[in-house]
Each structure stands twice: as C-alpha cells, then as structure tokens.
Protein backbone atom coordinates (compact mmCIF):
# COMPACT_ATOMS: atom_id res chain seq x y z
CA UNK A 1 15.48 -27.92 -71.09
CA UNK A 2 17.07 -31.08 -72.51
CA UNK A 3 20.91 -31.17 -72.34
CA UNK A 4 22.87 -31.65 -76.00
CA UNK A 5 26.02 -32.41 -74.82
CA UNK A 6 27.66 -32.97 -71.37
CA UNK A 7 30.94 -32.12 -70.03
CA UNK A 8 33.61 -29.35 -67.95
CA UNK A 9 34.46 -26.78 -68.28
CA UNK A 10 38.46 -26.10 -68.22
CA UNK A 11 39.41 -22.92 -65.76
CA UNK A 12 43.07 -23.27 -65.17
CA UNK A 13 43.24 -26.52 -62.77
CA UNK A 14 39.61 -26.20 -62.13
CA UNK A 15 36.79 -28.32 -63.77
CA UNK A 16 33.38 -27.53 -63.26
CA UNK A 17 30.99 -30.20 -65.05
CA UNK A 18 28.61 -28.70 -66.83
CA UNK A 19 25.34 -29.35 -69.31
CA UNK A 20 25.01 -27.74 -72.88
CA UNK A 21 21.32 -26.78 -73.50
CA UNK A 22 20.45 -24.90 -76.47
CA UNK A 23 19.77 -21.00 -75.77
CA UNK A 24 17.45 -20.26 -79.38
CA UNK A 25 14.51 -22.22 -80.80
CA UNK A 26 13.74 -22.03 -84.62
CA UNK A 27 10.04 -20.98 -84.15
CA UNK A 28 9.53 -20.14 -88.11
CA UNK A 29 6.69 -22.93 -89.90
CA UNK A 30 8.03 -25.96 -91.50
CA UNK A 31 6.01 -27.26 -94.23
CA UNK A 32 5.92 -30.95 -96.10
CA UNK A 33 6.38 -31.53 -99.66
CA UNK A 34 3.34 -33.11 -100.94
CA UNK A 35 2.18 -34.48 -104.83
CA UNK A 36 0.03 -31.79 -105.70
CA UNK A 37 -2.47 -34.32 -107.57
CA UNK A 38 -3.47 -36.03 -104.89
CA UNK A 39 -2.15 -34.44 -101.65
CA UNK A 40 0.36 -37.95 -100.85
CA UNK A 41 3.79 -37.06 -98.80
CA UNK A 42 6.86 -36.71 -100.69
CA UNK A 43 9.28 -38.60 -99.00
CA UNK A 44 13.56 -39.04 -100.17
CA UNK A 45 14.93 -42.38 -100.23
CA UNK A 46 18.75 -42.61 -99.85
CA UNK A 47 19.49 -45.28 -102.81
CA UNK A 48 23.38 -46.50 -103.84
CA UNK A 49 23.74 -45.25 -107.60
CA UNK A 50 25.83 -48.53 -108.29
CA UNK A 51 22.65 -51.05 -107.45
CA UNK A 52 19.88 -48.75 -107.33
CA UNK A 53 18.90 -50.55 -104.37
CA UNK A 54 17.61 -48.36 -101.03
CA UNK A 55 20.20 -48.42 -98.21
CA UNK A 56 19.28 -48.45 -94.65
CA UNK A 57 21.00 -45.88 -92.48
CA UNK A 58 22.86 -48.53 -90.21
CA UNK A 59 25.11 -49.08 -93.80
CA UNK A 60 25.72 -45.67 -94.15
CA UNK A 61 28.57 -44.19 -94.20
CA UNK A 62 31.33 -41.45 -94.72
CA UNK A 63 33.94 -40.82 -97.44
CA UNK A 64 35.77 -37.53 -98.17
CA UNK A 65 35.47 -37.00 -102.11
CA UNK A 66 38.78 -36.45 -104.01
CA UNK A 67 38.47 -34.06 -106.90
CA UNK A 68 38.69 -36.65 -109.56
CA UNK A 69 35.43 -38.13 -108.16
CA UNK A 70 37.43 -41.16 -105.92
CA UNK A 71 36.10 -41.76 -102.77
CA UNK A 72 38.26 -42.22 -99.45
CA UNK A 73 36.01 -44.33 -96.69
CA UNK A 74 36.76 -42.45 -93.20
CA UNK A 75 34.99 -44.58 -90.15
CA UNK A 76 34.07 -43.33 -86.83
CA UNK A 77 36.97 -45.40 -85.32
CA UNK A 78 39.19 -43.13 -87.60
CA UNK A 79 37.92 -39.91 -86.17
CA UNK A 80 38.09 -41.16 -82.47
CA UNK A 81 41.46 -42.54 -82.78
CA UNK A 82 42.50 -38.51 -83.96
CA UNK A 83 43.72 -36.71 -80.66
CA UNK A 84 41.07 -34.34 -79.63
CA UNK A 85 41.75 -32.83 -76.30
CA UNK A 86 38.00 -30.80 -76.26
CA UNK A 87 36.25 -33.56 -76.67
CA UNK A 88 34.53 -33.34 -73.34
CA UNK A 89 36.03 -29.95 -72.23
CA UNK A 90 35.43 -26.49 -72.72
CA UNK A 91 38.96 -25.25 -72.85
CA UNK A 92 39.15 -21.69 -71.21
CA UNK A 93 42.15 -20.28 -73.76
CA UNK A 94 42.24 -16.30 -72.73
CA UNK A 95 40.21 -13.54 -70.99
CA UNK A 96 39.77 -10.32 -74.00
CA UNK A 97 37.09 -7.22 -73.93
CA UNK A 98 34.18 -8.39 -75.60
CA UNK A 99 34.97 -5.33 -77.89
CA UNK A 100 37.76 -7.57 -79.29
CA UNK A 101 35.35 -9.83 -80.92
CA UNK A 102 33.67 -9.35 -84.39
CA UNK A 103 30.28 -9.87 -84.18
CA UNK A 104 30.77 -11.70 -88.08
CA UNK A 105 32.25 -14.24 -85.84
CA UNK A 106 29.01 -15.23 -83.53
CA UNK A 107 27.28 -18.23 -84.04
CA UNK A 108 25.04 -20.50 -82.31
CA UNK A 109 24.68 -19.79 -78.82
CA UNK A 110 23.88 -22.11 -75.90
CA UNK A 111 23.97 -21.42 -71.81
CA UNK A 112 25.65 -23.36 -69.28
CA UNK A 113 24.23 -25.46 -66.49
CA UNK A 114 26.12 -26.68 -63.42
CA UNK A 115 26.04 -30.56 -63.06
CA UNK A 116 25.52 -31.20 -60.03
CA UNK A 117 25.79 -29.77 -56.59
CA UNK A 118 29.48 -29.90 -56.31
CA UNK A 119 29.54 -27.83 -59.74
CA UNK A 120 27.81 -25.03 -57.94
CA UNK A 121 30.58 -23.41 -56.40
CA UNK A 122 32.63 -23.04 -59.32
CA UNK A 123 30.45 -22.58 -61.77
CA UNK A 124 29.29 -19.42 -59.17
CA UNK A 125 33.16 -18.32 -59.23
CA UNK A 126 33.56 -18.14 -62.96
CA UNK A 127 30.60 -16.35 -63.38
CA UNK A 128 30.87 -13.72 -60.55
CA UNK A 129 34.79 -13.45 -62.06
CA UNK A 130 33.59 -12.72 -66.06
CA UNK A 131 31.12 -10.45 -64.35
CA UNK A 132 33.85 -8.39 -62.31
CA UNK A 133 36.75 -8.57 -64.56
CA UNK A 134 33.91 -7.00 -67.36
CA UNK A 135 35.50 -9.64 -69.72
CA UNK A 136 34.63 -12.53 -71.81
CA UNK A 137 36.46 -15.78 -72.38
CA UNK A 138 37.67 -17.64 -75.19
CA UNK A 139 37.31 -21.56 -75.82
CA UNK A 140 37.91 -24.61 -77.52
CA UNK A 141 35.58 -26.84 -77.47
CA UNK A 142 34.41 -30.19 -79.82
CA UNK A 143 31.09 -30.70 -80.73
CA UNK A 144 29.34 -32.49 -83.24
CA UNK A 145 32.64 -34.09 -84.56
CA UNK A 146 34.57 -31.46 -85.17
CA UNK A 147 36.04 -28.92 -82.48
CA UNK A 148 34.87 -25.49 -82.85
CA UNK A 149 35.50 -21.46 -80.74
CA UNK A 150 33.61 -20.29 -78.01
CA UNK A 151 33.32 -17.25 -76.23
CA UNK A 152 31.92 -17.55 -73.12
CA UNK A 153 29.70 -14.55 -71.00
CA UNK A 154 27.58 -13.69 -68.17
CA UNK A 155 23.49 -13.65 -69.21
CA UNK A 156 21.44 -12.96 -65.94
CA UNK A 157 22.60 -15.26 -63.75
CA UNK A 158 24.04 -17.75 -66.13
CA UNK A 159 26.87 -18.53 -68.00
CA UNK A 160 25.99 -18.21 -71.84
CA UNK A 161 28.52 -19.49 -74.68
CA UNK A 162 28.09 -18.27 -78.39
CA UNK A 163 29.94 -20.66 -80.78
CA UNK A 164 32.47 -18.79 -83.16
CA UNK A 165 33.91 -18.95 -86.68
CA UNK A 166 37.40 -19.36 -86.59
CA UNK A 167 39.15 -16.58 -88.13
CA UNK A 168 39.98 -18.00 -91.67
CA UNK A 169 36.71 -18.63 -91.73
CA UNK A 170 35.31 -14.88 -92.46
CA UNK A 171 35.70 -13.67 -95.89
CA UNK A 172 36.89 -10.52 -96.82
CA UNK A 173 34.55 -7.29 -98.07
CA UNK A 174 36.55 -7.55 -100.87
CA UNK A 175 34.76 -5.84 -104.23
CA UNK A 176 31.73 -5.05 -101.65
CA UNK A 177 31.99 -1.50 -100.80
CA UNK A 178 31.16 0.93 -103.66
CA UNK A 179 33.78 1.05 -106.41
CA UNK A 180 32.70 4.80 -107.22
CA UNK A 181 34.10 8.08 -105.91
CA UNK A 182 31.04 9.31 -103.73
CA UNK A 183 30.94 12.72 -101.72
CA UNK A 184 28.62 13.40 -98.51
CA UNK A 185 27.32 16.35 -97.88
CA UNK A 186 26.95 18.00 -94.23
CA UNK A 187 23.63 18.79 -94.93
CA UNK A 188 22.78 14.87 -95.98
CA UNK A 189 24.62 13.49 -92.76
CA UNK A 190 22.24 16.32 -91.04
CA UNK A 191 19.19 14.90 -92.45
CA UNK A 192 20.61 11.40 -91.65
CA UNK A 193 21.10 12.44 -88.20
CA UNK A 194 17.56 13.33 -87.52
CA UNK A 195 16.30 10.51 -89.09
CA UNK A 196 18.41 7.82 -86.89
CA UNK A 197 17.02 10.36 -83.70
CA UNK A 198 13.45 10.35 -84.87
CA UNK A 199 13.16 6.48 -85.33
CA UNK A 200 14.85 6.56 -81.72
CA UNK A 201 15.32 3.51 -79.85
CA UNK A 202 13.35 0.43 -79.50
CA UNK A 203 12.47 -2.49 -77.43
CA UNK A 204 13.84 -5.48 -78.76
CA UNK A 205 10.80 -7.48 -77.06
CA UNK A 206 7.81 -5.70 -78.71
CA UNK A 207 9.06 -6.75 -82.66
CA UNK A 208 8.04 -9.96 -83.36
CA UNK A 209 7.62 -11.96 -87.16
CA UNK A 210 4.52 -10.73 -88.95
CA UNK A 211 5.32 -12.65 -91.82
CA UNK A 212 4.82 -15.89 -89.40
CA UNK A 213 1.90 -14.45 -87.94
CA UNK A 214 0.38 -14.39 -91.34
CA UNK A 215 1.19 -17.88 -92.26
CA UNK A 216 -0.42 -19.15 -88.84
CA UNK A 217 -3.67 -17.08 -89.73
CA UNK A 218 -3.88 -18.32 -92.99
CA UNK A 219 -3.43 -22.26 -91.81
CA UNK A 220 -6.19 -21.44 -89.78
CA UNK A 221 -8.57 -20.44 -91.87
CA UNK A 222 -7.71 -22.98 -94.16
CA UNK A 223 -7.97 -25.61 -91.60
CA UNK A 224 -12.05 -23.84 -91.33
CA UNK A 225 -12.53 -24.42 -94.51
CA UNK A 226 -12.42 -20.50 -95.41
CA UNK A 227 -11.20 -19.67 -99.08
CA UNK A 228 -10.77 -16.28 -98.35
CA UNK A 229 -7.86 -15.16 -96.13
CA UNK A 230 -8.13 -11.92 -94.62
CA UNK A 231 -4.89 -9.65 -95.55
CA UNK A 232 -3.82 -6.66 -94.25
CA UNK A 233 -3.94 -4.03 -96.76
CA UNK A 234 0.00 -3.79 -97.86
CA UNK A 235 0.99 -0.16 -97.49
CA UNK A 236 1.51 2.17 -100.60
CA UNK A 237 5.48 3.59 -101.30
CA UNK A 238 5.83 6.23 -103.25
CA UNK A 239 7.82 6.34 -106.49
CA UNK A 240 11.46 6.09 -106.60
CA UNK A 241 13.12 9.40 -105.44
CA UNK A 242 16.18 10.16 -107.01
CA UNK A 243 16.78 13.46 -105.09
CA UNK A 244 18.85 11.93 -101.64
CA UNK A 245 18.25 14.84 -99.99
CA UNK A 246 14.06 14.75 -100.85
CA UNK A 247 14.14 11.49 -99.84
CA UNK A 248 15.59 11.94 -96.29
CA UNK A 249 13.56 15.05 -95.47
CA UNK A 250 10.20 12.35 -96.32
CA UNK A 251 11.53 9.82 -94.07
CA UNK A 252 12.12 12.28 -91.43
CA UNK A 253 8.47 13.75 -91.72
CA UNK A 254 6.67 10.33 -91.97
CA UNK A 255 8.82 9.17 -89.19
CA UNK A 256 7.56 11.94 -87.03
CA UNK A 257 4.26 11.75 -88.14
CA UNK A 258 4.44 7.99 -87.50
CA UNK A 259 5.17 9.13 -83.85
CA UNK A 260 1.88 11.17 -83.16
CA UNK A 261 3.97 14.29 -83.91
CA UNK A 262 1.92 17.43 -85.72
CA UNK A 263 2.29 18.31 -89.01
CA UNK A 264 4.13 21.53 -88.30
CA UNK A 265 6.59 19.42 -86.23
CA UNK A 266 7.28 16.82 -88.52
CA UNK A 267 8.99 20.02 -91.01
CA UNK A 268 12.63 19.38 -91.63
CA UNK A 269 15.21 21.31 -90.44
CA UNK A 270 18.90 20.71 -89.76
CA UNK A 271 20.10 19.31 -86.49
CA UNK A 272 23.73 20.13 -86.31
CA UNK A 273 24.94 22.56 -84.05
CA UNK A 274 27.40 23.42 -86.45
CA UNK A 275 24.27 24.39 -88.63
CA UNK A 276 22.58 26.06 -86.09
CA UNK A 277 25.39 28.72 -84.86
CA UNK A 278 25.43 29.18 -88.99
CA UNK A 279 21.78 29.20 -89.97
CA UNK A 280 21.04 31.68 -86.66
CA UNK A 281 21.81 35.01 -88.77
CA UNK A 282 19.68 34.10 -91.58
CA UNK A 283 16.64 34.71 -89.11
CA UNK A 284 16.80 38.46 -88.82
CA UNK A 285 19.47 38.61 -91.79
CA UNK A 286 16.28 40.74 -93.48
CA UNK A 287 16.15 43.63 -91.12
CA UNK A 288 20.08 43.68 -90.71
CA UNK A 289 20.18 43.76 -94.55
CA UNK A 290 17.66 46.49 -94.52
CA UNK A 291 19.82 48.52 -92.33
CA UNK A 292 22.81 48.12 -94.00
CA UNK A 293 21.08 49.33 -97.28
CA UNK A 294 19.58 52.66 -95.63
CA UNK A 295 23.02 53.24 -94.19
CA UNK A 296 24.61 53.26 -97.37
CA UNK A 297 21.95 55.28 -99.21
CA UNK A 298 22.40 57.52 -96.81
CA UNK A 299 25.96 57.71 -96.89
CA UNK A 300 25.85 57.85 -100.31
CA UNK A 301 23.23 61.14 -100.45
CA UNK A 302 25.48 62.68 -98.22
CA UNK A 303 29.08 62.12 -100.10
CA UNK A 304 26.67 63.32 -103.33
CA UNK A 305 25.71 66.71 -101.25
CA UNK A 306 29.04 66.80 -100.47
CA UNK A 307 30.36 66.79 -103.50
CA UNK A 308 27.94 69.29 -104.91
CA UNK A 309 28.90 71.39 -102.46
CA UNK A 310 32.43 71.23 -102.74
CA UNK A 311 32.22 71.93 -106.40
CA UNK A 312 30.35 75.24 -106.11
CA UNK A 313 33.05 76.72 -103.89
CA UNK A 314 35.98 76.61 -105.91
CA UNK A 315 34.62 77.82 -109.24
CA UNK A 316 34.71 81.61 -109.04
CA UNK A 317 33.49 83.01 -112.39
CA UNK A 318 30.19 81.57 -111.14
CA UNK A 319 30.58 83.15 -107.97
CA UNK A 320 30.89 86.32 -109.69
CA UNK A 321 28.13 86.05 -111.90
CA UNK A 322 25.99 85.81 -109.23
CA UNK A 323 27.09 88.44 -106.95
CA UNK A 324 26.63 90.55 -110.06
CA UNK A 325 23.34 89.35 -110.77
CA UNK A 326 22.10 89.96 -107.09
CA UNK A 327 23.52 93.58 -107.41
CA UNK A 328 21.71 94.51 -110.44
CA UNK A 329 18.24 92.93 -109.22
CA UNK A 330 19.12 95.40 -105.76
CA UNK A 331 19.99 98.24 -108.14
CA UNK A 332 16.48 97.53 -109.96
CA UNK A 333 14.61 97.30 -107.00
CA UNK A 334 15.42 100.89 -105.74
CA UNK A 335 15.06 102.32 -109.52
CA UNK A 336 11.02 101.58 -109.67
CA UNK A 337 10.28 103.25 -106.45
CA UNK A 338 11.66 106.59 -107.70
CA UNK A 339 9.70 106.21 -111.27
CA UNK A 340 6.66 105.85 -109.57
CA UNK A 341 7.05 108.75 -107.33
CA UNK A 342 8.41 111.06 -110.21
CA UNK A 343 4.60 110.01 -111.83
C-alpha cells in the first residue's frame, strides 16, 4: 500500500519512524457528468470573475474571505513560517481507556508501518505496551495543513490510528431528543427485548452494499446492450401501524420466521423474568378460581343451613304446635282401630 505521509512517531524520548497508509477505500461507483444531447464530458473550468479569463492551477492561490467580501492572500510561506511542532511527528499526549472516547469523535483511520529495520523494535514495544496496558493513546499530529487528534490502537498485529474531531468540534443534541412527555411501558421494553434477541448478532463480514451491487449489474447490462435490467422484486411493507405494541409483536414474528423458526414459535410472548414469575399463576389461575368458587358455595350452603337451623330452635310457640300436632295424629291413630273393631 502506498504511503500518504511519512514521519515518527513521538513516545516519550523515543522516535520510531513510521509510514501513514490509508486503512479504508471508498469502493462506492463514481459517475461523470455528461451533456445529455450528445453524450460529451462535462468538464469545470476554474475562471477569475474579474477577467473572465481561465487560470491555470500553478496561479492559484489562497485567501481567507472577510465577511464584507475582502479577500486576505495567505501563501504557503505564511503557513510554514507558523510554528507547528507535529508537522512530521505523531505526538503521543496521554494513555486513557478507549471507553473515554466518543465514538462522535472518530474519523478517518489509517495504520502504521515501521520505516525501516531499526523502527522494528520500537514500533514492536509500543504496540505490545497499548496491547498490555488495554489502553489507547492520544495524539497530535499535522496533516494536510492543518494539525489534527489521533488516537492510536492495536489492530492484529499493527498499530492503527483513527483521526479525531477535536472537542469543540461536536455539536450538541440540542432540540434533538423528543420535546414531548413520553411513557414506556414494561410490556413494550419486553417486546423490544425479544426483538433485539431474535435479530441476534451478526457477522460484520457477510453484509455487504446491495445498492452497489445493483448499480454494477445494471452497467453491465447496459454495457451488452440490454434495455431491460433485471430487478429484484422490492419487498411489500405493510401499512403504517399505529398500535406500538402491534407493531413490535410483527417484527418479532417475522423476525423469527425470517430465522427458519415455525409458526407456533414465532407467537409473542413476554421475555422478562419479572413477567414470567407474574404471568406463571395465570396458567392454572382457572382451576384455582374454580376451587375457590366451590369453597365458598359451599361455605355459604352451610352458614344458610346453619342459620335455618338455628332459627327453628329458639322459637317455641312453633315447637309447641308441633308437639301438639304429633300428639293428636298419635291420639287419632289409636281411635280408628277401636271403631273398626266395635263394627
């Protein structure tokens, strides 16, 4: 890989010369701007608005514009004469977690090479020290004309730096978030939770850009001569669901489905153990409810009998009634006997 910038890198009183090489590629299709008429290039022309005349790049210059429109000329001997310690050094600053960093911060990233055999050794104790010490490190470096932050890590076997926005340089989330007052629900965050566990996890080098993919086929076909580019059907989404909690139980079912699960698998149900030590009564709650319900009928019937019971006692006129009543049916019993004998 072709270096794009050479120099050392700072470690206390030790340099180790290194080589910048890029560590990503832009692999997404660049196209031309062409006159549609006849198919002829479209090509810019840098042209001074005072003559009209084109200027060629060797008269080219730099000016930082004022906000009244004047123009102050800066020349490269300006900016070389300005005191720039990182020009050709990577200046190791501080050793943090690589917790500490925001990942808003990353930017380009680029790995290290040694230059040279005497660069070895160094270059090998940096790298086994970030790797032991389970830190990163933090640089200044220039590049480009300007100097810029680094954080520097172990990748394999190699020393990897990611370029860095310096800190004024983030913006905040101001007016971002949400300016409503929304609740969650437990059962939502359940439904969330199986979600984010049936997507599961992925390996980063199966995705790849379909969307390129597609542009390469349809070059190709074009380049053939074809006029008709074969497209994947696109797949159908359902309407807009308003219900959140509709929505997530779908995503969770398709998701599983989408996984080879069956049908009675891919049913929702809640996750949480929480839920579970909660929703585990509900199973037999209908047979415990049953039993409840014959207990107290039968508690009832029996304060009822009770009761009945309880009421006869006490009440003596009918007590006496009755003992009367059973004496006269006695005393009527032995008179028929006797009326049929005297016959």
């Amino acid at each position: 890989m072709r270096s794009i910038w050479n120099g050392a890198i700072s470690f206390g009183l030790v340099s180790i010369p290194i080589k910048l090489v890029n560590a990503t590629e832009n692999r997404s299709i660049s196209f031309r701007q062409i006159h549609t008429e006849d198919g002829g290039r479209i090509r810019y022309r840098k042209v001074c608005e005072l003559d009209g005349e084109e200027v060629p790049s060797a008269e080219i210059g730099k000016a930082y514009e004022e906000a009244d429109g004047s123009m102050i000329q800066i020349t490269d001997d300006d900016l070389a004469a300005l005191p720039l310690p990182t020009a050709k050094t990577i200046e190791i600053v501080a050793f943090v977690p690589a917790s500490q960093i925001d990942p808003l911060q990353m930017d380009a990233a680029y790995y290290l090479a040694a230059n040279g055999v005497p660069a070895a050794k160094p270059y090998t104790l940096l790298r086994e020290a970030l790797k032991r010490s389970e830190r990163v490190a933090i640089a200044k470096f220039a590049l480009r004309g300007r100097e810029r932050l680094g954080m520097l890590r172990v990748v394999d076997d190699v020393i990897a730096m990611h370029g860095l926005l310096w800190p004024d340089e983030i913006r905040r989330p101001e007016g971002v978030a949400p300016d409503t007052s929304v609740t969650v629900r437990e059962a939502e965050l359940d439904l969330a939770d199986a979600l984010m566990d049936t997507l599961g996890e992925v390996d980063i080098e199966t995705l790849h850009d379909d969307y390129r993919t597609a542009v390469e086929e349809l070059i190709a076909a074009k380049a053939e001569g074809s006029l008709e580019v074969p497209a994947e059907p696109k797949k159908e989404r359902g309407g807009q669901v308003i219900d959140l909690m509709a929505a997530l139980e779908s995503s969770v079912r398709a998701a599983r489905e989408a996984r080879g699960e069956d049908a009675a698998e891919a049913s929702v149900t809640a996750i949480s153990p929480r839920k579970k030590a909660r929703a585990a009564p509900k199973e037999t709650g209908g047979k415990k409810s049953t039993a409840k319900t014959a207990a107290k009928k039968t508690s009832a019937a029996a304060r009822k009998s009770t009761s009945k019971t309880t009421e006869k006692k006490p009440a003596g006129k009918a007590t006496a009634k009755t003992a009367e009543k059973s004496a006269a049916k006695k005393s009527t019993a032995r008179k028929t006997p006797s009326r049929k004998r005297s016959a």
